[in-house]
mmCIF file of C-alpha atoms in Angstrom:
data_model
loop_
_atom_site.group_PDB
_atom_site.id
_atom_site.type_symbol
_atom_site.label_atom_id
_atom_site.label_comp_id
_atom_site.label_asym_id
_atom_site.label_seq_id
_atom_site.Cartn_x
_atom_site.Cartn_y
_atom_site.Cartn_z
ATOM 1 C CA UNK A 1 4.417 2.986 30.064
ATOM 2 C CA UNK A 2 1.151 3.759 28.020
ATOM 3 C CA UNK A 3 0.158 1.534 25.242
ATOM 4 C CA UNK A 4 0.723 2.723 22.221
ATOM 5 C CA UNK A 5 -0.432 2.073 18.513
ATOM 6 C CA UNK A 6 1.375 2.373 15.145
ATOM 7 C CA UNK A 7 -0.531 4.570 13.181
ATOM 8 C CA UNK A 8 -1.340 4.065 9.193
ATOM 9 C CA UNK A 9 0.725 6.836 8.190
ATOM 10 C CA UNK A 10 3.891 5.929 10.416
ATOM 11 C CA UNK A 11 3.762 2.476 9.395
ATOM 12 C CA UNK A 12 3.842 3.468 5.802
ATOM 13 C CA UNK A 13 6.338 5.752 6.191
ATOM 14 C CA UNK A 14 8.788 3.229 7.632
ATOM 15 C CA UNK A 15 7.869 0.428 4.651
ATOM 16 C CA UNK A 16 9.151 3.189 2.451
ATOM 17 C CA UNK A 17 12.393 3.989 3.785
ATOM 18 C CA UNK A 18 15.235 3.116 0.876
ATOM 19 C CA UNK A 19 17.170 0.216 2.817
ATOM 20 C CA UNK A 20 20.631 2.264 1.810
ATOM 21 C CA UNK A 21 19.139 4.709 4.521
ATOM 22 C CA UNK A 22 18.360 2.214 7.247
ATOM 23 C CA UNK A 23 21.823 2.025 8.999
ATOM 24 C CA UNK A 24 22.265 5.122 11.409
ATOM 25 C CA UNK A 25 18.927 6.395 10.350
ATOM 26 C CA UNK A 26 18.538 8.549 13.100
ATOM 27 C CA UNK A 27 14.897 7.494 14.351
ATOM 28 C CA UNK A 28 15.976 3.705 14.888
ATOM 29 C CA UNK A 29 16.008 2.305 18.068
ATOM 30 C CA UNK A 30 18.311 -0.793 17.375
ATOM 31 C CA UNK A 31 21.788 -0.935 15.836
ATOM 32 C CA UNK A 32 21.496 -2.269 12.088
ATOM 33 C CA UNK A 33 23.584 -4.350 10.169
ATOM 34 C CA UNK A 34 22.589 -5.532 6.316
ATOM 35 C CA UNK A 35 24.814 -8.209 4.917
ATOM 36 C CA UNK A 36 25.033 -9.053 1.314
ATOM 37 C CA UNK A 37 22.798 -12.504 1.241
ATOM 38 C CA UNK A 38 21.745 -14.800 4.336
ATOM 39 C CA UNK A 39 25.070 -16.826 3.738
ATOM 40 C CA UNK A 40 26.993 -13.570 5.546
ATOM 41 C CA UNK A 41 24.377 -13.279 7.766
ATOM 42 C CA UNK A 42 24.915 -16.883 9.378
ATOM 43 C CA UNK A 43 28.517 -16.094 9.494
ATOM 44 C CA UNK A 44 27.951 -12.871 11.315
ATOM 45 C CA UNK A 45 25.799 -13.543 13.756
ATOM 46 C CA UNK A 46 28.025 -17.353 14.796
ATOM 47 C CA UNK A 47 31.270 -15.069 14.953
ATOM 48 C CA UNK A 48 29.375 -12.718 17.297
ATOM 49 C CA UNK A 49 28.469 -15.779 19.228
ATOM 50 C CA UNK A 50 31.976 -17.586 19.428
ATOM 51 C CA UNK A 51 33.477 -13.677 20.689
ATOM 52 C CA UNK A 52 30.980 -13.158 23.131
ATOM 53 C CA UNK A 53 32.356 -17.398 24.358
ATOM 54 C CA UNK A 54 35.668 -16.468 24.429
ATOM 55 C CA UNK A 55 35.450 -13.050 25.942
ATOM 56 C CA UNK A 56 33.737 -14.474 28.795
ATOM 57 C CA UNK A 57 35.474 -17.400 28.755
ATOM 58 C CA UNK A 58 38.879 -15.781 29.022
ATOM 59 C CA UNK A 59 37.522 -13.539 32.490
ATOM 60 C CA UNK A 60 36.375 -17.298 33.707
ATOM 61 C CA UNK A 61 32.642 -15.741 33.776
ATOM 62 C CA UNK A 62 29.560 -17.735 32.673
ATOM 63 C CA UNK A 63 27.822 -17.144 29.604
ATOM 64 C CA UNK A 64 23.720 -17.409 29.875
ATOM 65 C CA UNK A 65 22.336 -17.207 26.511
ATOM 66 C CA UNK A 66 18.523 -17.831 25.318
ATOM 67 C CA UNK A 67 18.333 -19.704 21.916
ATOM 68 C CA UNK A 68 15.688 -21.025 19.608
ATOM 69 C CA UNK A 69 15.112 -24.297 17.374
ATOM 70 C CA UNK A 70 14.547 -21.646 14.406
ATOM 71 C CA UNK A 71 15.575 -19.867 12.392
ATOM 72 C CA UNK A 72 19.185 -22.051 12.917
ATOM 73 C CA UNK A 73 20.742 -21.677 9.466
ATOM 74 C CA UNK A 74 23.699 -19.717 11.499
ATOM 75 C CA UNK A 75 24.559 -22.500 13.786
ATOM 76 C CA UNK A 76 26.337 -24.995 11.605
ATOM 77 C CA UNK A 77 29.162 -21.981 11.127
ATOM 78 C CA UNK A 78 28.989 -21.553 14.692
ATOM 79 C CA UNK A 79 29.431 -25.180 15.908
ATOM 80 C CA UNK A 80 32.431 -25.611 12.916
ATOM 81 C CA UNK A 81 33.881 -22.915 14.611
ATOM 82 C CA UNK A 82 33.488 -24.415 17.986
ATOM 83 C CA UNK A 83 34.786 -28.076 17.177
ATOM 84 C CA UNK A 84 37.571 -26.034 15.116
ATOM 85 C CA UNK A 85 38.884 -23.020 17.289
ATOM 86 C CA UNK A 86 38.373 -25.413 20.225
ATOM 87 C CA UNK A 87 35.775 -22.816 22.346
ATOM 88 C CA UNK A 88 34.518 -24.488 25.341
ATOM 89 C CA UNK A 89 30.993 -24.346 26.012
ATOM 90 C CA UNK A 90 31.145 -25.848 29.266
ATOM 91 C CA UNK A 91 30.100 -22.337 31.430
ATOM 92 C CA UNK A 92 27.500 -21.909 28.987
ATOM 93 C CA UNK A 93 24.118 -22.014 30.136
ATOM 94 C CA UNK A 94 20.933 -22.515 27.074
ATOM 95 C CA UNK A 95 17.675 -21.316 27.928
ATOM 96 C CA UNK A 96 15.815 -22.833 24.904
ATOM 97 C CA UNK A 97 12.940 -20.439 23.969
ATOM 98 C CA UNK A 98 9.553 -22.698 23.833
ATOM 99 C CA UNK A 99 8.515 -25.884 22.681
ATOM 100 C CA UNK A 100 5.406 -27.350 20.718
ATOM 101 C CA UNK A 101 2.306 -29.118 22.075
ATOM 102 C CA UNK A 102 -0.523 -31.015 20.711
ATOM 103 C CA UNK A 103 -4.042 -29.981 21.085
ATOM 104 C CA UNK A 104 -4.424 -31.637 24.734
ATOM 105 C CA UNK A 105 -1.696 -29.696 25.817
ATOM 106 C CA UNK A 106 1.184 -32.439 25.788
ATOM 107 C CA UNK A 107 4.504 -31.931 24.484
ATOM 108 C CA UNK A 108 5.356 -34.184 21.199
ATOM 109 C CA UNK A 109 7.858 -37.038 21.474
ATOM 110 C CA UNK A 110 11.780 -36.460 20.795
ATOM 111 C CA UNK A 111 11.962 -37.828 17.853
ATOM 112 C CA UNK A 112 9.576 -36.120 15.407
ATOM 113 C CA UNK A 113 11.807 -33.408 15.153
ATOM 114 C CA UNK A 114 9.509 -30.866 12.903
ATOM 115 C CA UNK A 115 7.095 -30.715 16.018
ATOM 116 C CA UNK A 116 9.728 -30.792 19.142
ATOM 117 C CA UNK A 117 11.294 -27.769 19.786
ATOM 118 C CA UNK A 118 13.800 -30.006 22.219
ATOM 119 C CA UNK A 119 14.125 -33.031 19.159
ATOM 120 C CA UNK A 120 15.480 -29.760 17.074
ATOM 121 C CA UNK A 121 17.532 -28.779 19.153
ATOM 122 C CA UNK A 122 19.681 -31.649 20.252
ATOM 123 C CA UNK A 123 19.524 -32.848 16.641
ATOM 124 C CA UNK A 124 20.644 -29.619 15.517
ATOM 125 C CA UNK A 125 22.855 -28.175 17.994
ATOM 126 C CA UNK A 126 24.051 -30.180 21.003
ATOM 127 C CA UNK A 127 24.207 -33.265 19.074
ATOM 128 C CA UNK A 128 26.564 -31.788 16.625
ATOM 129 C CA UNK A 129 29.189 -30.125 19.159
ATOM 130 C CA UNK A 130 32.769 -32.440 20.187
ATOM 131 C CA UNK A 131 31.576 -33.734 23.256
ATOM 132 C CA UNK A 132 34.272 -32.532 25.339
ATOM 133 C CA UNK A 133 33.316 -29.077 24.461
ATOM 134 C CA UNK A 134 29.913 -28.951 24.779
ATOM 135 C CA UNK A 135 27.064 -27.259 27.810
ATOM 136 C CA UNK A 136 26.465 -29.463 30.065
ATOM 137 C CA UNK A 137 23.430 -31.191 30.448
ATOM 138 C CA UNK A 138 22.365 -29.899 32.912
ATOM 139 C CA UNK A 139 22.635 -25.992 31.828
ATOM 140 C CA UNK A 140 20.650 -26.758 28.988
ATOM 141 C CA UNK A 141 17.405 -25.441 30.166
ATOM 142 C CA UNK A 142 14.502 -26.768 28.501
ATOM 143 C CA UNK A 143 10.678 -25.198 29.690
ATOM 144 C CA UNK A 144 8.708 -28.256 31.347
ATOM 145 C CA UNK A 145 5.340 -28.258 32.069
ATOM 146 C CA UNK A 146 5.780 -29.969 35.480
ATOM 147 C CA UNK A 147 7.721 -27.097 36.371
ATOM 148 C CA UNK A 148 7.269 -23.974 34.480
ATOM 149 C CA UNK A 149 8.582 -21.361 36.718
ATOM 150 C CA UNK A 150 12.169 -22.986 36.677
ATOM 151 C CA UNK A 151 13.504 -20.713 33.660
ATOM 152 C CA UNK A 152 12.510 -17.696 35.037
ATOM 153 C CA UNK A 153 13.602 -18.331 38.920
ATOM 154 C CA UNK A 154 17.015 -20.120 37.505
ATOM 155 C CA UNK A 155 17.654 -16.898 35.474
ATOM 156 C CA UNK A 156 17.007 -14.781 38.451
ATOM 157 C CA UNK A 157 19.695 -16.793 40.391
ATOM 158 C CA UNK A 158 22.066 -16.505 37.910
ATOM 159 C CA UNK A 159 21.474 -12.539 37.492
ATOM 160 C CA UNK A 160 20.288 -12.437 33.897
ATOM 161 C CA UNK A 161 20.686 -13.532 30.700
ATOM 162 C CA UNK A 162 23.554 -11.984 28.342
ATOM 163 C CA UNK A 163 22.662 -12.871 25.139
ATOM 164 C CA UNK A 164 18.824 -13.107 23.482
ATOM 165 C CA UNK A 165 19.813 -14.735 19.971
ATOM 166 C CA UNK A 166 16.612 -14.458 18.526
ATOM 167 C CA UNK A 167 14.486 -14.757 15.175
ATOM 168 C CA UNK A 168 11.465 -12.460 14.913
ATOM 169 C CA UNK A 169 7.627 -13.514 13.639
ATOM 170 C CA UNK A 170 5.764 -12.019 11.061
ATOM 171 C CA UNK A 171 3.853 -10.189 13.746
ATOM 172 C CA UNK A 172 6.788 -9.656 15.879
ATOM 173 C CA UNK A 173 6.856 -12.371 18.334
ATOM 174 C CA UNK A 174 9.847 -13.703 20.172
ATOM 175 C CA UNK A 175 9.770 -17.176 21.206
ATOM 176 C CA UNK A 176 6.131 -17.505 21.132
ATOM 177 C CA UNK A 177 4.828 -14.197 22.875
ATOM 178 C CA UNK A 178 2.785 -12.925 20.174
ATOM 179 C CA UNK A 179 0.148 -10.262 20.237
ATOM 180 C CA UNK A 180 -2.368 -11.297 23.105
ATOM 181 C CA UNK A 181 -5.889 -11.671 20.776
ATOM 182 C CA UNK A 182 -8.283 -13.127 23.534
ATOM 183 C CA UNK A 183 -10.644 -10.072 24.207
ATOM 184 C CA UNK A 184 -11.661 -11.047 27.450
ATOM 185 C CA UNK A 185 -8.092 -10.966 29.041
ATOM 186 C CA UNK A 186 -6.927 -7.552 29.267
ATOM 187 C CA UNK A 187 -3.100 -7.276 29.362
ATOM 188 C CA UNK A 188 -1.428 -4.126 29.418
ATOM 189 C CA UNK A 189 2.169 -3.300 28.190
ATOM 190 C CA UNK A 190 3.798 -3.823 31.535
ATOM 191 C CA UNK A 191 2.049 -6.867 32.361
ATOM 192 C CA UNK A 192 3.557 -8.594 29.498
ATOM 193 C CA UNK A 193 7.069 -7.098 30.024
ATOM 194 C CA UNK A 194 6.780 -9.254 33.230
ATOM 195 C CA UNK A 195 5.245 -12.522 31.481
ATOM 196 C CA UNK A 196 6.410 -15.542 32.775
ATOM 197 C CA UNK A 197 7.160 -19.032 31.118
ATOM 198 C CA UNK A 198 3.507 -20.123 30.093
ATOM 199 C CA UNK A 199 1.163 -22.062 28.000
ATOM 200 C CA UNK A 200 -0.256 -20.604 24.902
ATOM 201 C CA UNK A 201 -2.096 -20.914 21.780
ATOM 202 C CA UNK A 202 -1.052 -20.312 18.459
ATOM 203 C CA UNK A 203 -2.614 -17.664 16.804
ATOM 204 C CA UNK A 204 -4.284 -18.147 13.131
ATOM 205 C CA UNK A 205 -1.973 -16.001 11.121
ATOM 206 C CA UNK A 206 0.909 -18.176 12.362
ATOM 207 C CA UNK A 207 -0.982 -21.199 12.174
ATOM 208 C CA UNK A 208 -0.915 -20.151 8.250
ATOM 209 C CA UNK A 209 2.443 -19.557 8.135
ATOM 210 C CA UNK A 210 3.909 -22.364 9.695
ATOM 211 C CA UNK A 211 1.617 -24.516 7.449
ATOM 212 C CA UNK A 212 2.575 -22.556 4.673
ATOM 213 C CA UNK A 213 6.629 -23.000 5.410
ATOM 214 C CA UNK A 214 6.681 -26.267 6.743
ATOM 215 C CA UNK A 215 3.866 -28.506 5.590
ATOM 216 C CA UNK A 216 2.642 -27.774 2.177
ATOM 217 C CA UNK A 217 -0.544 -25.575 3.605
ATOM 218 C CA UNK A 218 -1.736 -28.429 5.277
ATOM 219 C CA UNK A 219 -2.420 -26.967 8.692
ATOM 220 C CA UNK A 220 -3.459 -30.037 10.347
ATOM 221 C CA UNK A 221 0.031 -30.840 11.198
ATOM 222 C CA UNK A 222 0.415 -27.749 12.846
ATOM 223 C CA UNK A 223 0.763 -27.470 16.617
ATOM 224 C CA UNK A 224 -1.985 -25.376 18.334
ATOM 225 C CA UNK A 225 -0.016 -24.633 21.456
ATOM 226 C CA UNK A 226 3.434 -23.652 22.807
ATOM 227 C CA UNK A 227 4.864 -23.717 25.900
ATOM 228 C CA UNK A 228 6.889 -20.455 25.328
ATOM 229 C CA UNK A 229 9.804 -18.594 27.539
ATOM 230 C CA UNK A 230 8.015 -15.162 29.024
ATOM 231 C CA UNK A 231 9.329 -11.796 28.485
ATOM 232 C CA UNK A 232 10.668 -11.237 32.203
ATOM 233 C CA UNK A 233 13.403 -13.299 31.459
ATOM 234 C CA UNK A 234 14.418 -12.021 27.922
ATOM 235 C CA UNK A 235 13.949 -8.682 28.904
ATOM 236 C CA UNK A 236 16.724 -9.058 31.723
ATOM 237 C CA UNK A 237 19.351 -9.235 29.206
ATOM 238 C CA UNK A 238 22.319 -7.454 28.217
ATOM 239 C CA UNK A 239 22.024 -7.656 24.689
ATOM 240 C CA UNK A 240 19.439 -8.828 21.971
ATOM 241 C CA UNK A 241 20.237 -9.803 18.376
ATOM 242 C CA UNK A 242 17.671 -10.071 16.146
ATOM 243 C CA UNK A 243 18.272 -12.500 12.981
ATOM 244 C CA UNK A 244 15.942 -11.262 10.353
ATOM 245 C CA UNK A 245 17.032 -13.139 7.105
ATOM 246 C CA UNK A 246 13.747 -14.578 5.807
ATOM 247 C CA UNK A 247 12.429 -12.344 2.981
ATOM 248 C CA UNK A 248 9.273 -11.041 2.039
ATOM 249 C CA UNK A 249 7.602 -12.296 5.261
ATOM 250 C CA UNK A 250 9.637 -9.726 7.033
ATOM 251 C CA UNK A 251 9.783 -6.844 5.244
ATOM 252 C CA UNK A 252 7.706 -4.863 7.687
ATOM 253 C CA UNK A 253 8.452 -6.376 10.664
ATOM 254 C CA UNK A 254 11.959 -5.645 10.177
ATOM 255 C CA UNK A 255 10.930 -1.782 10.011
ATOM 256 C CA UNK A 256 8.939 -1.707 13.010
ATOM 257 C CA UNK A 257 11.268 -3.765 15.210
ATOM 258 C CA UNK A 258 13.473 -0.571 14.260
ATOM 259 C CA UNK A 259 11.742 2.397 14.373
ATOM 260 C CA UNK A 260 8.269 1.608 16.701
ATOM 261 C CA UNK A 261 7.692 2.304 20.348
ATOM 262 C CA UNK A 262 6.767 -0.436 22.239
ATOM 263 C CA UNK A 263 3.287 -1.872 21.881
ATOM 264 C CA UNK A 264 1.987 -5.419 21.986
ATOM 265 C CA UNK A 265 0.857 -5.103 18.375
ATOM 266 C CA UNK A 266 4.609 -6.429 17.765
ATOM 267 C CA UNK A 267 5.812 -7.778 21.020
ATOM 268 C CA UNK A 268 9.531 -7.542 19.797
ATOM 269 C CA UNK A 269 9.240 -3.698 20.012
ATOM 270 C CA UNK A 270 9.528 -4.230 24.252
ATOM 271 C CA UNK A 271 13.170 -5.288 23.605
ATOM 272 C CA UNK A 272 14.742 -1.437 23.223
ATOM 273 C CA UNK A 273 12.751 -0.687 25.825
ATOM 274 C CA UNK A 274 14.519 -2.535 28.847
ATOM 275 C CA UNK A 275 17.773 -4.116 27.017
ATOM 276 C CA UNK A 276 20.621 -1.780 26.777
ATOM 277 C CA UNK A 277 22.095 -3.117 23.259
ATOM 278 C CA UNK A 278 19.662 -4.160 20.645
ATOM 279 C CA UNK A 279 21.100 -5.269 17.152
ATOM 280 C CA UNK A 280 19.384 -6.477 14.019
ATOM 281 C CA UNK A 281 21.375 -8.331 11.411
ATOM 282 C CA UNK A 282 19.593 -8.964 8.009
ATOM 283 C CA UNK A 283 20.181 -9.411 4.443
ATOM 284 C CA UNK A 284 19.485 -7.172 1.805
ATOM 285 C CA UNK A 285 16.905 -8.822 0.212
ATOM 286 C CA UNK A 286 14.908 -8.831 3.310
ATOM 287 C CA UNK A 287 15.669 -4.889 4.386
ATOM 288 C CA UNK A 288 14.659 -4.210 0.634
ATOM 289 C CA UNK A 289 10.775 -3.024 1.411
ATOM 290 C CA UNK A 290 8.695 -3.584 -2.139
ATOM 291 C CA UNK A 291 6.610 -0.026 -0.472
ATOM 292 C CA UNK A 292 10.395 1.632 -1.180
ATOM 293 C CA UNK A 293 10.186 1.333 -4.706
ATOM 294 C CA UNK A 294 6.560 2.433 -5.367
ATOM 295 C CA UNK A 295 5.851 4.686 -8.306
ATOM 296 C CA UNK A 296 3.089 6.198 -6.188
ATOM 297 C CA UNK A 297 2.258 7.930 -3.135
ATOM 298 C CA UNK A 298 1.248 5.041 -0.910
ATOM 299 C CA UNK A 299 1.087 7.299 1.648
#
């Protein structure tokens, strides 16, 4: 697979696609679906969730999904659905995508929720689900430093994940595997297809973001590195939905993760690449490209 690099003229022409012409558009590579607001969104995406369950559930197979801290505005539907329709999560297996770490490298305590990726997640999630229901703790799958090949052999074993539930970056990462930026390591397209679960460091433009979203713009509170779930193991899945409901921050990346060939420029363009069923659910406001309503040629 040859690298390849989104020209000027393509990426303009995507940004000014009408979003009324993005489902079936025949040059997308990923099944669309634009909801009204991010309120149908949430709902959409926990109902897919709860069917895959009880699908899988009802043939007595396991269900091996990988799942983020953010974004996680659809999970309170899903768990209320859980504790109400009674769907057992106990085959379930969670590999959780990454978690944060200070500038030495060290993973931040439990508690301070905005900077652990785990904290989030049993706050958030696992804490929330009726106890009798929920994945055990021990197929909740958490990347350690001690032992960071354990996602990725523990996925093998269990043939593959089913599910990537995933939000996308501003550049298009997943997890954290953004665009590598160190100019003395020279990674080609393939070699990151077959990353692994490793350490890395956050680059500026999400450093800027995250301190923009989270903390006011003060980017000293922002975590350097990640410990972050490699591609090998998301890329063995059967399916990939993408939860793009986050406005103008993803107006573009929303067209590229639909219409680009993969390059490393937007890591989530690997994804149609190797996983047979690739959706992207987003609201309106966020498929709604500003570049679609220009007065000019901005071409």
């Amino acid at each position: 697979m040859q690298e390849y690099r989104i020209s000027r003229e393509d990426m303009l022409r995507w940004c000014t696609i009408p979003k009324e012409e993005l489902a079936g558009h025949p040059e997308s590579k990923v099944a669309f679906d634009m909801q009204p607001d991010r309120e149908h969104v949430n709902r959409v995406v926990a109902d897919l969730m709860c069917e895959e369950l009880i699908r899988n559930n009802e043939a007595g197979l396991p269900t091996k999904w990988v799942l983020g801290s953010g974004p996680a505005a659809h999970y309170p539907a899903f768990i209320e659905r859980v504790n109400r329709d009674r769907i057992s999560l106990r085959d379930l297996w969670v590999f959780q995508m990454d978690e944060c770490l200070d500038w030495e490298g060290r993973p931040y305590p439990l508690e301070v929720h905005p900077m652990s990726c785990e904290g989030r997640m049993r706050h958030q999630f696992y804490d929330r689900i009726d106890p009798e229901l929920n994945v055990p703790e021990e197929q909740r799958i958490f990347p350690r430093l001690e032992d960071l090949d354990r996602p990725d052999r523990l996925c093998e074993e269990l043939g593959g994940i089913d599910t990537v539930w995933a939000g996308v970056g501003y550049k298009g990462l997943v997890a954290n595997n953004e665009t590598p930026i160190d100019p003395y390591q020279r990674v080609t397209l393939e070699q990151y297809a077959r990353s692994r679960t490793r350490v890395v460091y956050v680059t500026p433009d999400n450093i800027i973001q995250y301190s923009e979203r989270d903390f006011g713009g003060c980017y000293d509170l922002c975590n350097p590195m990640m410990l972050t779930l490699g591609m090998k193991t998301m890329l063995s899945a059967k399916r990939a939905v993408y939860i793009i409901a986050t406005g103008s921050w993803k107006h573009t990346v929303l067209r590229v993760a639909m219409f680009s060939e993969p390059t490393l420029e937007y890591p989530v363009t690997l994804f149609p690449a190797y996983v047979p069923d690739v959706r992207l659910v987003c609201d309106e406001f966020t498929a709604d490209h500003p570049l679609s309503h220009a007065t000019w040629d901005v071409r």
